[in-house]
Amino acid sequence: MPIFLSFIAALAILGISLGAQAQSAPSYPLKPIKLIAPVAAGGGLDNIARAVAEKLSRSIGQTVVVENMGGGGGSIASQATAKAPADGYTLMIAYVGTHGTNPAVRKLPYDAIKDFTPIGMIGATPNVLIINPELPIKNFKEFVDYAKKNPAKLSYGSAGPGTLTHLGMEQLKLAAGIFMVHVPYRGVGPAYTDLLAGQTQVMLPTLFAGLPYINSNRVRGLAITGTKRNSAAPTIPTFKELGYDGFDGQQWYGLVGPANLPPAIVAKLNTELNKVLALSDFSEKMTSEAMTLMPMTPPQFSNYIRDDIARWAKVAKDRHIEID
């Protein structure tokens, strides 16, 4: 009998131990998740963050709250995310600025590779080469010919030094053997204003931002980046079609967290994010904004980030671009 009682006591102790373990490792998430958008409220990235947060909240069973944190080209938000606890309750929408172009040309207060855990890609929208329609140019070939014959007449606007609108155009100048003057602005809005007024003649914004102007014939679209034509502008050829390889850089968006997120949390978030991307209403909304959804595993997304940084670092090196 004493042996039997000892066995029962041992089982009771084991039960208590297992119960304690179950309570100490609860299922994720148990509280709301903060999703940092590294921009001020309003605009494309903010819209994407809120659309993802809404669907992810329903899918994951907890509220996902968007917190806008603009400034420093996304560096303030990136720092805050990198320094957050690696518990899955602080995430960020990474994009080509925070994890592509900026790391390629700037000294940043964060490491875009080491300080983050890639969770999954959301999608990307191509960039489109547009011109003021007053130019005597109807297609891309005519554009290159005109630029070569009139090297001092063309200037292009960008959203600022080191942005995708700057590096993408420098990549084109190098590939096509043409010269254009770079006119940097504090954001894409002022750059559009001068392009429409004829103060500058060329620009390489996102297709989503350019579509209203293209459709109203206020600018002329000549070519887009990416590997295939976009359904939102099916008549505009890709650079690849026109004989220019390597022009697949895009304005992309993905989900990251601080470094060293537990693998189980990363796997769960990746699964739930990809469920969101598969929703028909979400897909339709993103397609209407010229976005191609690009579900990836965490390793695939990690490789994408590394490749994008390497792409723009090469352009910066070739064009001697370095920004303090």
PDB file of C-alpha atoms in Angstrom, residues 30-227:
ATOM      1  CA  LEU A  30      -2.858  36.183 -25.935  1.00  0.00           C
ATOM      2  CA  LYS A  31      -3.089  39.960 -26.320  1.00  0.00           C
ATOM      3  CA  PRO A  32      -3.308  42.601 -29.080  1.00  0.00           C
ATOM      4  CA  ILE A  33      -0.426  42.875 -31.548  1.00  0.00           C
ATOM      5  CA  LYS A  34       1.102  46.203 -32.540  1.00  0.00           C
ATOM      6  CA  LEU A  35       1.820  46.585 -36.242  1.00  0.00           C
ATOM      7  CA  ILE A  36       4.112  49.537 -36.938  1.00  0.00           C
ATOM      8  CA  ALA A  37       3.688  51.394 -40.233  1.00  0.00           C
ATOM      9  CA  PRO A  38       6.946  53.321 -40.860  1.00  0.00           C
ATOM     10  CA  VAL A  39       5.116  56.271 -42.420  1.00  0.00           C
ATOM     11  CA  ALA A  40       2.641  58.946 -41.423  1.00  0.00           C
ATOM     12  CA  ALA A  41      -1.063  58.101 -41.705  1.00  0.00           C
ATOM     13  CA  GLY A  42      -2.454  58.125 -45.224  1.00  0.00           C
ATOM     14  CA  GLY A  43      -0.875  56.903 -48.434  1.00  0.00           C
ATOM     15  CA  GLY A  44      -0.186  53.528 -49.959  1.00  0.00           C
ATOM     16  CA  LEU A  45       1.875  51.851 -47.244  1.00  0.00           C
ATOM     17  CA  ASP A  46      -0.516  52.947 -44.509  1.00  0.00           C
ATOM     18  CA  ASN A  47      -3.462  51.577 -46.508  1.00  0.00           C
ATOM     19  CA  ILE A  48      -1.691  48.249 -46.915  1.00  0.00           C
ATOM     20  CA  ALA A  49      -0.849  48.072 -43.201  1.00  0.00           C
ATOM     21  CA  ARG A  50      -4.475  48.687 -42.231  1.00  0.00           C
ATOM     22  CA  ALA A  51      -5.818  46.188 -44.751  1.00  0.00           C
ATOM     23  CA  VAL A  52      -3.420  43.520 -43.471  1.00  0.00           C
ATOM     24  CA  ALA A  53      -4.184  44.357 -39.827  1.00  0.00           C
ATOM     25  CA  GLU A  54      -7.932  44.056 -40.361  1.00  0.00           C
ATOM     26  CA  LYS A  55      -7.729  40.641 -42.007  1.00  0.00           C
ATOM     27  CA  LEU A  56      -4.989  39.328 -39.730  1.00  0.00           C
ATOM     28  CA  SER A  57      -7.024  40.293 -36.655  1.00  0.00           C
ATOM     29  CA  ARG A  58      -9.858  38.040 -37.791  1.00  0.00           C
ATOM     30  CA  SER A  59      -7.555  35.237 -38.854  1.00  0.00           C
ATOM     31  CA  ILE A  60      -5.349  35.158 -35.772  1.00  0.00           C
ATOM     32  CA  GLY A  61      -8.053  35.826 -33.196  1.00  0.00           C
ATOM     33  CA  GLN A  62      -6.531  38.938 -31.632  1.00  0.00           C
ATOM     34  CA  THR A  63      -6.673  42.634 -32.454  1.00  0.00           C
ATOM     35  CA  VAL A  64      -3.829  43.904 -34.610  1.00  0.00           C
ATOM     36  CA  VAL A  65      -3.416  47.639 -34.014  1.00  0.00           C
ATOM     37  CA  VAL A  66      -1.624  49.823 -36.570  1.00  0.00           C
ATOM     38  CA  GLU A  67       0.725  52.432 -35.118  1.00  0.00           C
ATOM     39  CA  ASN A  68       2.076  55.033 -37.535  1.00  0.00           C
ATOM     40  CA  MET A  69       5.676  55.993 -36.881  1.00  0.00           C
ATOM     41  CA  GLY A  70       6.994  58.218 -39.665  1.00  0.00           C
ATOM     42  CA  GLY A  71      10.295  60.037 -39.904  1.00  0.00           C
ATOM     43  CA  GLY A  72      13.845  59.365 -40.964  1.00  0.00           C
ATOM     44  CA  GLY A  73      12.840  57.490 -44.098  1.00  0.00           C
ATOM     45  CA  GLY A  74      11.511  54.679 -41.932  1.00  0.00           C
ATOM     46  CA  SER A  75      14.558  54.537 -39.642  1.00  0.00           C
ATOM     47  CA  ILE A  76      12.661  55.644 -36.524  1.00  0.00           C
ATOM     48  CA  ALA A  77      10.101  52.869 -36.924  1.00  0.00           C
ATOM     49  CA  SER A  78      12.799  50.347 -37.800  1.00  0.00           C
ATOM     50  CA  GLN A  79      14.782  51.205 -34.660  1.00  0.00           C
ATOM     51  CA  ALA A  80      11.690  50.886 -32.485  1.00  0.00           C
ATOM     52  CA  THR A  81      10.875  47.499 -33.983  1.00  0.00           C
ATOM     53  CA  ALA A  82      14.436  46.217 -33.679  1.00  0.00           C
ATOM     54  CA  LYS A  83      14.570  47.179 -29.987  1.00  0.00           C
ATOM     55  CA  ALA A  84      11.156  45.686 -29.116  1.00  0.00           C
ATOM     56  CA  PRO A  85      10.907  42.410 -27.165  1.00  0.00           C
ATOM     57  CA  ALA A  86      11.111  39.375 -29.420  1.00  0.00           C
ATOM     58  CA  ASP A  87       7.740  38.050 -28.308  1.00  0.00           C
ATOM     59  CA  GLY A  88       5.625  38.536 -31.433  1.00  0.00           C
ATOM     60  CA  TYR A  89       3.644  41.479 -30.096  1.00  0.00           C
ATOM     61  CA  THR A  90       5.522  44.175 -32.046  1.00  0.00           C
ATOM     62  CA  LEU A  91       5.710  43.765 -35.817  1.00  0.00           C
ATOM     63  CA  MET A  92       6.398  46.139 -38.704  1.00  0.00           C
ATOM     64  CA  ILE A  93       5.572  46.557 -42.356  1.00  0.00           C
ATOM     65  CA  ALA A  94       9.005  46.534 -43.955  1.00  0.00           C
ATOM     66  CA  TYR A  95       9.310  47.918 -47.466  1.00  0.00           C
ATOM     67  CA  VAL A  96      11.887  48.664 -50.126  1.00  0.00           C
ATOM     68  CA  GLY A  97      12.929  51.847 -48.308  1.00  0.00           C
ATOM     69  CA  THR A  98      13.623  50.343 -44.883  1.00  0.00           C
ATOM     70  CA  HIS A  99      15.029  47.030 -46.148  1.00  0.00           C
ATOM     71  CA  GLY A 100      16.232  47.765 -49.674  1.00  0.00           C
ATOM     72  CA  THR A 101      17.360  51.161 -50.876  1.00  0.00           C
ATOM     73  CA  ASN A 102      18.218  52.863 -47.576  1.00  0.00           C
ATOM     74  CA  PRO A 103      20.536  50.079 -46.360  1.00  0.00           C
ATOM     75  CA  ALA A 104      22.266  50.231 -49.758  1.00  0.00           C
ATOM     76  CA  VAL A 105      23.134  53.930 -49.651  1.00  0.00           C
ATOM     77  CA  ARG A 106      22.970  55.160 -46.039  1.00  0.00           C
ATOM     78  CA  LYS A 107      24.598  54.560 -42.686  1.00  0.00           C
ATOM     79  CA  LEU A 108      21.600  53.529 -40.616  1.00  0.00           C
ATOM     80  CA  PRO A 109      21.066  53.140 -36.864  1.00  0.00           C
ATOM     81  CA  TYR A 110      19.893  49.582 -37.516  1.00  0.00           C
ATOM     82  CA  ASP A 111      21.041  46.539 -39.475  1.00  0.00           C
ATOM     83  CA  ALA A 112      18.354  45.546 -41.966  1.00  0.00           C
ATOM     84  CA  ILE A 113      19.488  41.906 -41.857  1.00  0.00           C
ATOM     85  CA  LYS A 114      20.725  41.202 -38.324  1.00  0.00           C
ATOM     86  CA  ASP A 115      18.179  43.236 -36.342  1.00  0.00           C
ATOM     87  CA  PHE A 116      15.012  41.700 -37.805  1.00  0.00           C
ATOM     88  CA  THR A 117      13.172  38.429 -38.286  1.00  0.00           C
ATOM     89  CA  PRO A 118      11.597  38.166 -41.767  1.00  0.00           C
ATOM     90  CA  ILE A 119       8.091  36.728 -41.477  1.00  0.00           C
ATOM     91  CA  GLY A 120       6.605  36.940 -44.953  1.00  0.00           C
ATOM     92  CA  MET A 121       6.197  38.977 -48.092  1.00  0.00           C
ATOM     93  CA  ILE A 122       2.921  40.752 -48.793  1.00  0.00           C
ATOM     94  CA  GLY A 123       3.408  41.927 -52.357  1.00  0.00           C
ATOM     95  CA  ALA A 124       4.840  44.524 -54.699  1.00  0.00           C
ATOM     96  CA  THR A 125       3.831  47.167 -57.185  1.00  0.00           C
ATOM     97  CA  PRO A 126       6.107  47.954 -60.136  1.00  0.00           C
ATOM     98  CA  ASN A 127       7.610  51.310 -60.920  1.00  0.00           C
ATOM     99  CA  VAL A 128       6.652  52.993 -64.174  1.00  0.00           C
ATOM    100  CA  LEU A 129       8.698  55.278 -66.391  1.00  0.00           C
ATOM    101  CA  ILE A 130       6.524  58.308 -67.140  1.00  0.00           C
ATOM    102  CA  ILE A 131       7.134  61.474 -69.103  1.00  0.00           C
ATOM    103  CA  ASN A 132       5.458  64.824 -69.596  1.00  0.00           C
ATOM    104  CA  PRO A 133       3.229  64.329 -72.678  1.00  0.00           C
ATOM    105  CA  GLU A 134       4.493  67.559 -74.237  1.00  0.00           C
ATOM    106  CA  LEU A 135       7.703  65.753 -75.143  1.00  0.00           C
ATOM    107  CA  PRO A 136       7.790  64.505 -78.768  1.00  0.00           C
ATOM    108  CA  ILE A 137       8.074  60.915 -77.540  1.00  0.00           C
ATOM    109  CA  LYS A 138       5.548  58.102 -77.981  1.00  0.00           C
ATOM    110  CA  ASN A 139       7.404  55.022 -76.773  1.00  0.00           C
ATOM    111  CA  PHE A 140      10.480  53.832 -74.892  1.00  0.00           C
ATOM    112  CA  LYS A 141      12.748  53.561 -77.941  1.00  0.00           C
ATOM    113  CA  GLU A 142      11.962  57.140 -78.888  1.00  0.00           C
ATOM    114  CA  PHE A 143      12.703  58.159 -75.301  1.00  0.00           C
ATOM    115  CA  VAL A 144      16.194  56.637 -75.372  1.00  0.00           C
ATOM    116  CA  ASP A 145      16.904  58.141 -78.797  1.00  0.00           C
ATOM    117  CA  TYR A 146      15.723  61.578 -77.664  1.00  0.00           C
ATOM    118  CA  ALA A 147      17.763  61.422 -74.468  1.00  0.00           C
ATOM    119  CA  LYS A 148      20.906  60.528 -76.399  1.00  0.00           C
ATOM    120  CA  LYS A 149      20.393  63.356 -78.900  1.00  0.00           C
ATOM    121  CA  ASN A 150      19.412  65.911 -76.235  1.00  0.00           C
ATOM    122  CA  PRO A 151      21.528  65.124 -73.159  1.00  0.00           C
ATOM    123  CA  ALA A 152      21.052  68.547 -71.588  1.00  0.00           C
ATOM    124  CA  LYS A 153      17.298  68.840 -72.079  1.00  0.00           C
ATOM    125  CA  LEU A 154      15.921  66.129 -69.814  1.00  0.00           C
ATOM    126  CA  SER A 155      15.661  66.200 -66.031  1.00  0.00           C
ATOM    127  CA  TYR A 156      13.940  63.727 -63.756  1.00  0.00           C
ATOM    128  CA  GLY A 157      12.359  64.241 -60.376  1.00  0.00           C
ATOM    129  CA  SER A 158      12.635  61.863 -57.431  1.00  0.00           C
ATOM    130  CA  ALA A 159      11.167  61.569 -53.953  1.00  0.00           C
ATOM    131  CA  GLY A 160      14.639  62.268 -52.582  1.00  0.00           C
ATOM    132  CA  PRO A 161      18.246  61.049 -52.755  1.00  0.00           C
ATOM    133  CA  GLY A 162      18.602  57.311 -52.266  1.00  0.00           C
ATOM    134  CA  THR A 163      14.919  56.516 -52.811  1.00  0.00           C
ATOM    135  CA  LEU A 164      13.688  53.951 -55.314  1.00  0.00           C
ATOM    136  CA  THR A 165      12.614  56.788 -57.624  1.00  0.00           C
ATOM    137  CA  HIS A 166      16.241  57.944 -57.636  1.00  0.00           C
ATOM    138  CA  LEU A 167      18.173  54.661 -57.770  1.00  0.00           C
ATOM    139  CA  GLY A 168      15.841  53.131 -60.347  1.00  0.00           C
ATOM    140  CA  MET A 169      16.416  56.043 -62.707  1.00  0.00           C
ATOM    141  CA  GLU A 170      20.166  55.916 -62.169  1.00  0.00           C
ATOM    142  CA  GLN A 171      20.036  52.219 -63.059  1.00  0.00           C
ATOM    143  CA  LEU A 172      18.221  53.146 -66.280  1.00  0.00           C
ATOM    144  CA  LYS A 173      20.706  55.896 -67.151  1.00  0.00           C
ATOM    145  CA  LEU A 174      23.563  53.440 -66.795  1.00  0.00           C
ATOM    146  CA  ALA A 175      21.871  50.639 -68.754  1.00  0.00           C
ATOM    147  CA  ALA A 176      20.671  52.870 -71.602  1.00  0.00           C
ATOM    148  CA  GLY A 177      23.779  55.039 -71.786  1.00  0.00           C
ATOM    149  CA  ILE A 178      21.836  58.279 -71.380  1.00  0.00           C
ATOM    150  CA  PHE A 179      22.181  61.393 -69.261  1.00  0.00           C
ATOM    151  CA  MET A 180      19.483  63.223 -67.309  1.00  0.00           C
ATOM    152  CA  VAL A 181      19.745  65.752 -64.504  1.00  0.00           C
ATOM    153  CA  HIS A 182      18.500  64.524 -61.135  1.00  0.00           C
ATOM    154  CA  VAL A 183      16.154  66.919 -59.317  1.00  0.00           C
ATOM    155  CA  PRO A 184      15.453  65.592 -55.787  1.00  0.00           C
ATOM    156  CA  TYR A 185      12.325  66.618 -53.861  1.00  0.00           C
ATOM    157  CA  ARG A 186      11.086  66.118 -50.327  1.00  0.00           C
ATOM    158  CA  GLY A 187       8.600  63.431 -51.274  1.00  0.00           C
ATOM    159  CA  VAL A 188       6.884  62.253 -54.407  1.00  0.00           C
ATOM    160  CA  GLY A 189       4.073  64.844 -54.281  1.00  0.00           C
ATOM    161  CA  PRO A 190       6.215  67.894 -55.140  1.00  0.00           C
ATOM    162  CA  ALA A 191       7.996  65.852 -57.804  1.00  0.00           C
ATOM    163  CA  TYR A 192       4.647  65.184 -59.485  1.00  0.00           C
ATOM    164  CA  THR A 193       3.734  68.859 -59.333  1.00  0.00           C
ATOM    165  CA  ASP A 194       6.811  69.908 -61.286  1.00  0.00           C
ATOM    166  CA  LEU A 195       6.525  67.025 -63.743  1.00  0.00           C
ATOM    167  CA  LEU A 196       2.948  67.972 -64.596  1.00  0.00           C
ATOM    168  CA  ALA A 197       3.982  71.613 -64.937  1.00  0.00           C
ATOM    169  CA  GLY A 198       6.853  70.730 -67.257  1.00  0.00           C
ATOM    170  CA  GLN A 199       9.593  71.860 -64.871  1.00  0.00           C
ATOM    171  CA  THR A 200      10.955  68.307 -65.068  1.00  0.00           C
ATOM    172  CA  GLN A 201      10.216  65.847 -67.838  1.00  0.00           C
ATOM    173  CA  VAL A 202      10.697  62.329 -66.502  1.00  0.00           C
ATOM    174  CA  MET A 203       9.933  60.277 -63.386  1.00  0.00           C
ATOM    175  CA  LEU A 204       9.914  56.665 -62.140  1.00  0.00           C
ATOM    176  CA  PRO A 205       7.170  56.430 -59.481  1.00  0.00           C
ATOM    177  CA  THR A 206       5.109  53.413 -58.478  1.00  0.00           C
ATOM    178  CA  LEU A 207       2.511  52.305 -60.983  1.00  0.00           C
ATOM    179  CA  PHE A 208      -0.209  52.718 -58.360  1.00  0.00           C
ATOM    180  CA  ALA A 209       0.702  56.380 -57.811  1.00  0.00           C
ATOM    181  CA  GLY A 210       1.090  56.997 -61.540  1.00  0.00           C
ATOM    182  CA  LEU A 211      -2.109  55.332 -62.765  1.00  0.00           C
ATOM    183  CA  PRO A 212      -4.498  58.290 -62.249  1.00  0.00           C
ATOM    184  CA  TYR A 213      -2.189  60.541 -64.255  1.00  0.00           C
ATOM    185  CA  ILE A 214      -1.634  57.921 -66.955  1.00  0.00           C
ATOM    186  CA  ASN A 215      -5.343  57.197 -67.322  1.00  0.00           C
ATOM    187  CA  SER A 216      -6.161  60.913 -67.574  1.00  0.00           C
ATOM    188  CA  ASN A 217      -3.383  61.401 -70.172  1.00  0.00           C
ATOM    189  CA  ARG A 218      -1.593  63.926 -67.960  1.00  0.00           C
ATOM    190  CA  VAL A 219       1.555  61.821 -68.269  1.00  0.00           C
ATOM    191  CA  ARG A 220       2.627  59.102 -70.696  1.00  0.00           C
ATOM    192  CA  GLY A 221       3.691  55.666 -69.438  1.00  0.00           C
ATOM    193  CA  LEU A 222       6.558  54.068 -71.359  1.00  0.00           C
ATOM    194  CA  ALA A 223       7.746  51.006 -69.404  1.00  0.00           C
ATOM    195  CA  ILE A 224       7.336  49.234 -66.070  1.00  0.00           C
ATOM    196  CA  THR A 225       9.661  47.241 -63.840  1.00  0.00           C
ATOM    197  CA  GLY A 226       8.912  43.646 -62.905  1.00  0.00           C
ATOM    198  CA  THR A 227       8.891  40.365 -64.762  1.00  0.00           C
TER     199      THR A 227
END
